[in-house]
């Protein structure tokens, strides 16, 4: 009996301990919920005083949560949009500007140091500062007013921030126009193929496979054969062969692709053009896009914005609608450098060019600061040698480092009356290059390459070039008047799907990582299959799943095959793609 009593007493103590732990957890959880209750929750009613406003602004949310904003001036409209973006997306905005500035480690610690170091070396924040210096006065006005709206929200909600910022102890600094342009730089980075380091991958091909097989893999760009610099071939021969390039893992997500198209009045049930935009940026939480309807006496547009930037990026004005897909332009070049022992000079011909070097410090939460050398040559940012991969120091030329105004073109698109006006007002936009498809209410259609192309002296930019050789490099950017464009096509329809969109007879070489024609081919097939289209029907085109490429593969594999291969081909013979 005594032993049983002791066991019961021990069990009782264990139960009491569990109850105490459960009570403690409940107490902590309750305190956390009390502490976080309502923090950062977006406001949807009431009145807010924005000192910078010249007149009252009205905001109405529809049943889908889309804000409709009416203001008496463009600056008031921009300020209200800044407040709304902060109201819904302040965490996203804070992380975006920190990502561009190389300051994520101040929040997340050592896990983000590598990304911060690269952001410093790639000069994303500094490039945003340069863009502000070349922005048109109207763009600067929008950016300043927008920042004012964000900062009113920050002042108003200083003790009521979103939970993520509160839990990490982040106290956001005032928003600036440079922060907005940093968001534009991040989008340029995302849509540039530099992120995948293609030249470095192709250099691995050169080392492993040799110049002839590398040229076969590169293929031609239009009528231009692949260019393999002899100096790079010699360097590849000197280095030990690299391992074969890694292939994507089975089941990895395919690269996203985007589509847009327009049908003219002759192909529309309503007798007016229809424009479809189907951008496939990666899924995130929160999403990339923020939908709005903005109206003032000088500006009216409905569509998609980026949190952190004023102005509608994809949408419609009162007379023109426009859509974007990635041009897939090779907008950067990699130059292999021969550096002096001190790292402060690089070879140029028979002489030397200086390297500008600055030291920056990356602050790391829970750790010591990391010192970074930010180096720049006359060609662009200089990345240090990578001995593990057999890569020398590399300079990077990128269109995003050239003067431009990423906002002015979109303000002008919303105000255009006809597509004929558009080409003249988008010339200040540089990067990231996009396929612009637009239509006006009068029936006009336009395709134009939005952005600027690099003016290469030699080669096609698909392999690293020898920085020492002055015959390689850029003579600035191609004049915007030489960009590909199609105005009022005879077929009364336009389609782009990340494919090579150069019109027949276009004279200039254009290097890009273009997608196959299959998606564009399928869209054209569908659009030409009906004499007239209405909006609902175009939505079904966006959800179409037939792949002409897959069907072409099946046709190419057809024939007599033994065993399981024959069974597979027989099963695929009746497949609809």
PDB file of N, CA, C and O in Angstrom, residues 124-145 147 176-182 184-185 309 400 402-407:
ATOM      1  N   UNK A 124      23.287  48.348 -55.237  1.00  0.00           N
ATOM      2  CA  UNK A 124      21.869  48.585 -55.492  1.00  0.00           C
ATOM      3  C   UNK A 124      21.413  49.918 -54.892  1.00  0.00           C
ATOM      4  O   UNK A 124      20.762  50.730 -55.561  1.00  0.00           O
ATOM      5  N   UNK A 125      21.765  50.158 -53.633  1.00  0.00           N
ATOM      6  CA  UNK A 125      21.335  51.394 -52.980  1.00  0.00           C
ATOM      7  C   UNK A 125      21.999  52.609 -53.634  1.00  0.00           C
ATOM      8  O   UNK A 125      21.344  53.623 -53.888  1.00  0.00           O
ATOM      9  N   UNK A 126      23.283  52.500 -53.937  1.00  0.00           N
ATOM     10  CA  UNK A 126      23.976  53.631 -54.562  1.00  0.00           C
ATOM     11  C   UNK A 126      23.397  53.923 -55.941  1.00  0.00           C
ATOM     12  O   UNK A 126      23.308  55.085 -56.354  1.00  0.00           O
ATOM     13  N   UNK A 127      23.018  52.882 -56.652  1.00  0.00           N
ATOM     14  CA  UNK A 127      22.416  53.087 -57.974  1.00  0.00           C
ATOM     15  C   UNK A 127      21.069  53.781 -57.850  1.00  0.00           C
ATOM     16  O   UNK A 127      20.701  54.596 -58.704  1.00  0.00           O
ATOM     17  N   UNK A 128      20.315  53.462 -56.793  1.00  0.00           N
ATOM     18  CA  UNK A 128      19.050  54.156 -56.553  1.00  0.00           C
ATOM     19  C   UNK A 128      19.302  55.647 -56.297  1.00  0.00           C
ATOM     20  O   UNK A 128      18.540  56.507 -56.755  1.00  0.00           O
ATOM     21  N   UNK A 129      20.362  55.962 -55.567  1.00  0.00           N
ATOM     22  CA  UNK A 129      20.729  57.366 -55.355  1.00  0.00           C
ATOM     23  C   UNK A 129      21.052  58.055 -56.680  1.00  0.00           C
ATOM     24  O   UNK A 129      20.655  59.204 -56.910  1.00  0.00           O
ATOM     25  N   UNK A 130      21.751  57.341 -57.563  1.00  0.00           N
ATOM     26  CA  UNK A 130      22.061  57.903 -58.880  1.00  0.00           C
ATOM     27  C   UNK A 130      20.786  58.132 -59.689  1.00  0.00           C
ATOM     28  O   UNK A 130      20.660  59.145 -60.396  1.00  0.00           O
ATOM     29  N   UNK A 131      19.835  57.194 -59.607  1.00  0.00           N
ATOM     30  CA  UNK A 131      18.583  57.344 -60.344  1.00  0.00           C
ATOM     31  C   UNK A 131      17.812  58.575 -59.885  1.00  0.00           C
ATOM     32  O   UNK A 131      17.182  59.264 -60.696  1.00  0.00           O
ATOM     33  N   UNK A 132      17.842  58.851 -58.593  1.00  0.00           N
ATOM     34  CA  UNK A 132      17.155  60.045 -58.105  1.00  0.00           C
ATOM     35  C   UNK A 132      17.756  61.296 -58.734  1.00  0.00           C
ATOM     36  O   UNK A 132      17.039  62.244 -59.053  1.00  0.00           O
ATOM     37  N   UNK A 133      19.072  61.279 -58.940  1.00  0.00           N
ATOM     38  CA  UNK A 133      19.735  62.428 -59.549  1.00  0.00           C
ATOM     39  C   UNK A 133      19.359  62.643 -61.001  1.00  0.00           C
ATOM     40  O   UNK A 133      19.473  63.758 -61.512  1.00  0.00           O
ATOM     41  N   UNK A 134      18.922  61.578 -61.702  1.00  0.00           N
ATOM     42  CA  UNK A 134      18.568  61.722 -63.121  1.00  0.00           C
ATOM     43  C   UNK A 134      17.057  61.721 -63.349  1.00  0.00           C
ATOM     44  O   UNK A 134      16.615  61.816 -64.493  1.00  0.00           O
ATOM     45  N   UNK A 135      16.267  61.588 -62.273  1.00  0.00           N
ATOM     46  CA  UNK A 135      14.810  61.570 -62.417  1.00  0.00           C
ATOM     47  C   UNK A 135      14.296  62.948 -62.828  1.00  0.00           C
ATOM     48  O   UNK A 135      14.848  63.987 -62.437  1.00  0.00           O
ATOM     49  N   UNK A 136      13.228  62.945 -63.612  1.00  0.00           N
ATOM     50  CA  UNK A 136      12.600  64.198 -64.033  1.00  0.00           C
ATOM     51  C   UNK A 136      11.987  64.905 -62.824  1.00  0.00           C
ATOM     52  O   UNK A 136      11.636  64.257 -61.832  1.00  0.00           O
ATOM     53  N   UNK A 137      11.833  66.240 -62.894  1.00  0.00           N
ATOM     54  CA  UNK A 137      11.244  66.972 -61.760  1.00  0.00           C
ATOM     55  C   UNK A 137       9.890  66.425 -61.328  1.00  0.00           C
ATOM     56  O   UNK A 137       9.606  66.334 -60.134  1.00  0.00           O
ATOM     57  N   UNK A 138       9.036  66.031 -62.286  1.00  0.00           N
ATOM     58  CA  UNK A 138       7.730  65.505 -61.893  1.00  0.00           C
ATOM     59  C   UNK A 138       7.888  64.195 -61.123  1.00  0.00           C
ATOM     60  O   UNK A 138       7.207  63.973 -60.114  1.00  0.00           O
ATOM     61  N   UNK A 139       8.793  63.343 -61.570  1.00  0.00           N
ATOM     62  CA  UNK A 139       9.006  62.071 -60.869  1.00  0.00           C
ATOM     63  C   UNK A 139       9.492  62.322 -59.450  1.00  0.00           C
ATOM     64  O   UNK A 139       9.036  61.670 -58.498  1.00  0.00           O
ATOM     65  N   UNK A 140      10.411  63.269 -59.299  1.00  0.00           N
ATOM     66  CA  UNK A 140      10.909  63.592 -57.955  1.00  0.00           C
ATOM     67  C   UNK A 140       9.762  64.082 -57.074  1.00  0.00           C
ATOM     68  O   UNK A 140       9.676  63.749 -55.882  1.00  0.00           O
ATOM     69  N   UNK A 141       8.875  64.888 -57.656  1.00  0.00           N
ATOM     70  CA  UNK A 141       7.734  65.384 -56.884  1.00  0.00           C
ATOM     71  C   UNK A 141       6.839  64.251 -56.405  1.00  0.00           C
ATOM     72  O   UNK A 141       6.393  64.235 -55.248  1.00  0.00           O
ATOM     73  N   UNK A 142       6.551  63.298 -57.270  1.00  0.00           N
ATOM     74  CA  UNK A 142       5.749  62.141 -56.876  1.00  0.00           C
ATOM     75  C   UNK A 142       6.455  61.350 -55.783  1.00  0.00           C
ATOM     76  O   UNK A 142       5.827  60.926 -54.810  1.00  0.00           O
ATOM     77  N   UNK A 143       7.766  61.126 -55.949  1.00  0.00           N
ATOM     78  CA  UNK A 143       8.521  60.334 -54.970  1.00  0.00           C
ATOM     79  C   UNK A 143       8.560  61.019 -53.609  1.00  0.00           C
ATOM     80  O   UNK A 143       8.432  60.373 -52.565  1.00  0.00           O
ATOM     81  N   UNK A 144       8.713  62.334 -53.607  1.00  0.00           N
ATOM     82  CA  UNK A 144       8.766  63.077 -52.340  1.00  0.00           C
ATOM     83  C   UNK A 144       7.405  63.060 -51.648  1.00  0.00           C
ATOM     84  O   UNK A 144       7.316  62.865 -50.425  1.00  0.00           O
ATOM     85  N   UNK A 145       6.344  63.275 -52.431  1.00  0.00           N
ATOM     86  CA  UNK A 145       5.005  63.262 -51.837  1.00  0.00           C
ATOM     87  C   UNK A 145       4.657  61.873 -51.311  1.00  0.00           C
ATOM     88  O   UNK A 145       4.076  61.722 -50.228  1.00  0.00           O
ATOM     89  N   UNK A 147       6.765  59.583 -50.236  1.00  0.00           N
ATOM     90  CA  UNK A 147       7.526  59.378 -48.995  1.00  0.00           C
ATOM     91  C   UNK A 147       6.855  60.103 -47.831  1.00  0.00           C
ATOM     92  O   UNK A 147       6.809  59.588 -46.703  1.00  0.00           O
ATOM     93  N   UNK A 176      12.285  57.528 -47.729  1.00  0.00           N
ATOM     94  CA  UNK A 176      12.856  58.542 -48.614  1.00  0.00           C
ATOM     95  C   UNK A 176      12.606  58.164 -50.068  1.00  0.00           C
ATOM     96  O   UNK A 176      12.334  56.997 -50.383  1.00  0.00           O
ATOM     97  N   UNK A 177      12.729  59.124 -51.006  1.00  0.00           N
ATOM     98  CA  UNK A 177      12.632  58.781 -52.427  1.00  0.00           C
ATOM     99  C   UNK A 177      13.646  57.724 -52.856  1.00  0.00           C
ATOM    100  O   UNK A 177      13.355  56.902 -53.724  1.00  0.00           O
ATOM    101  N   UNK A 178      14.827  57.729 -52.254  1.00  0.00           N
ATOM    102  CA  UNK A 178      15.828  56.706 -52.596  1.00  0.00           C
ATOM    103  C   UNK A 178      15.332  55.321 -52.209  1.00  0.00           C
ATOM    104  O   UNK A 178      15.603  54.333 -52.901  1.00  0.00           O
ATOM    105  N   UNK A 179      14.587  55.223 -51.105  1.00  0.00           N
ATOM    106  CA  UNK A 179      14.023  53.925 -50.721  1.00  0.00           C
ATOM    107  C   UNK A 179      13.081  53.410 -51.810  1.00  0.00           C
ATOM    108  O   UNK A 179      13.084  52.219 -52.138  1.00  0.00           O
ATOM    109  N   UNK A 180      12.273  54.303 -52.361  1.00  0.00           N
ATOM    110  CA  UNK A 180      11.367  53.884 -53.439  1.00  0.00           C
ATOM    111  C   UNK A 180      12.149  53.409 -54.655  1.00  0.00           C
ATOM    112  O   UNK A 180      11.824  52.374 -55.257  1.00  0.00           O
ATOM    113  N   UNK A 181      13.185  54.131 -55.024  1.00  0.00           N
ATOM    114  CA  UNK A 181      13.976  53.733 -56.185  1.00  0.00           C
ATOM    115  C   UNK A 181      14.780  52.467 -55.901  1.00  0.00           C
ATOM    116  O   UNK A 181      15.141  51.734 -56.824  1.00  0.00           O
ATOM    117  N   UNK A 182      15.046  52.192 -54.628  1.00  0.00           N
ATOM    118  CA  UNK A 182      15.673  50.912 -54.268  1.00  0.00           C
ATOM    119  C   UNK A 182      14.742  49.751 -54.588  1.00  0.00           C
ATOM    120  O   UNK A 182      15.187  48.671 -54.990  1.00  0.00           O
ATOM    121  N   UNK A 184      12.664  49.751 -57.044  1.00  0.00           N
ATOM    122  CA  UNK A 184      12.798  49.595 -58.499  1.00  0.00           C
ATOM    123  C   UNK A 184      14.067  48.827 -58.851  1.00  0.00           C
ATOM    124  O   UNK A 184      14.070  47.989 -59.760  1.00  0.00           O
ATOM    125  N   UNK A 185      15.160  49.068 -58.131  1.00  0.00           N
ATOM    126  CA  UNK A 185      16.404  48.340 -58.384  1.00  0.00           C
ATOM    127  C   UNK A 185      16.241  46.856 -58.066  1.00  0.00           C
ATOM    128  O   UNK A 185      16.783  45.998 -58.780  1.00  0.00           O
ATOM    129  N   UNK A 309       6.626  52.063 -54.291  1.00  0.00           N
ATOM    130  CA  UNK A 309       6.749  52.943 -55.456  1.00  0.00           C
ATOM    131  C   UNK A 309       5.401  53.570 -55.782  1.00  0.00           C
ATOM    132  O   UNK A 309       4.372  52.890 -55.749  1.00  0.00           O
ATOM    133  N   UNK A 400      21.211  48.806 -65.701  1.00  0.00           N
ATOM    134  CA  UNK A 400      20.653  49.484 -64.524  1.00  0.00           C
ATOM    135  C   UNK A 400      21.611  50.517 -63.949  1.00  0.00           C
ATOM    136  O   UNK A 400      21.182  51.372 -63.157  1.00  0.00           O
ATOM    137  N   UNK A 402      23.043  52.767 -65.693  1.00  0.00           N
ATOM    138  CA  UNK A 402      23.012  53.934 -66.577  1.00  0.00           C
ATOM    139  C   UNK A 402      21.889  54.878 -66.150  1.00  0.00           C
ATOM    140  O   UNK A 402      20.895  54.446 -65.568  1.00  0.00           O
ATOM    141  N   UNK A 403      22.025  56.174 -66.440  1.00  0.00           N
ATOM    142  CA  UNK A 403      21.001  57.146 -66.031  1.00  0.00           C
ATOM    143  C   UNK A 403      19.636  56.784 -66.607  1.00  0.00           C
ATOM    144  O   UNK A 403      19.516  56.333 -67.748  1.00  0.00           O
ATOM    145  N   UNK A 404      18.615  56.979 -65.805  1.00  0.00           N
ATOM    146  CA  UNK A 404      17.263  56.696 -66.251  1.00  0.00           C
ATOM    147  C   UNK A 404      16.237  57.219 -65.268  1.00  0.00           C
ATOM    148  O   UNK A 404      16.574  57.770 -64.218  1.00  0.00           O
ATOM    149  N   UNK A 405      14.971  57.032 -65.616  1.00  0.00           N
ATOM    150  CA  UNK A 405      13.860  57.457 -64.770  1.00  0.00           C
ATOM    151  C   UNK A 405      12.817  56.344 -64.795  1.00  0.00           C
ATOM    152  O   UNK A 405      12.053  56.222 -65.753  1.00  0.00           O
ATOM    153  N   UNK A 406      12.784  55.479 -63.767  1.00  0.00           N
ATOM    154  CA  UNK A 406      11.877  54.326 -63.800  1.00  0.00           C
ATOM    155  C   UNK A 406      10.412  54.664 -63.568  1.00  0.00           C
ATOM    156  O   UNK A 406       9.560  53.787 -63.683  1.00  0.00           O
ATOM    157  N   UNK A 407      10.092  55.915 -63.262  1.00  0.00           N
ATOM    158  CA  UNK A 407       8.712  56.290 -62.950  1.00  0.00           C
ATOM    159  C   UNK A 407       8.032  57.052 -64.078  1.00  0.00           C
ATOM    160  O   UNK A 407       6.842  56.854 -64.345  1.00  0.00           O
TER     161      UNK A 407
END
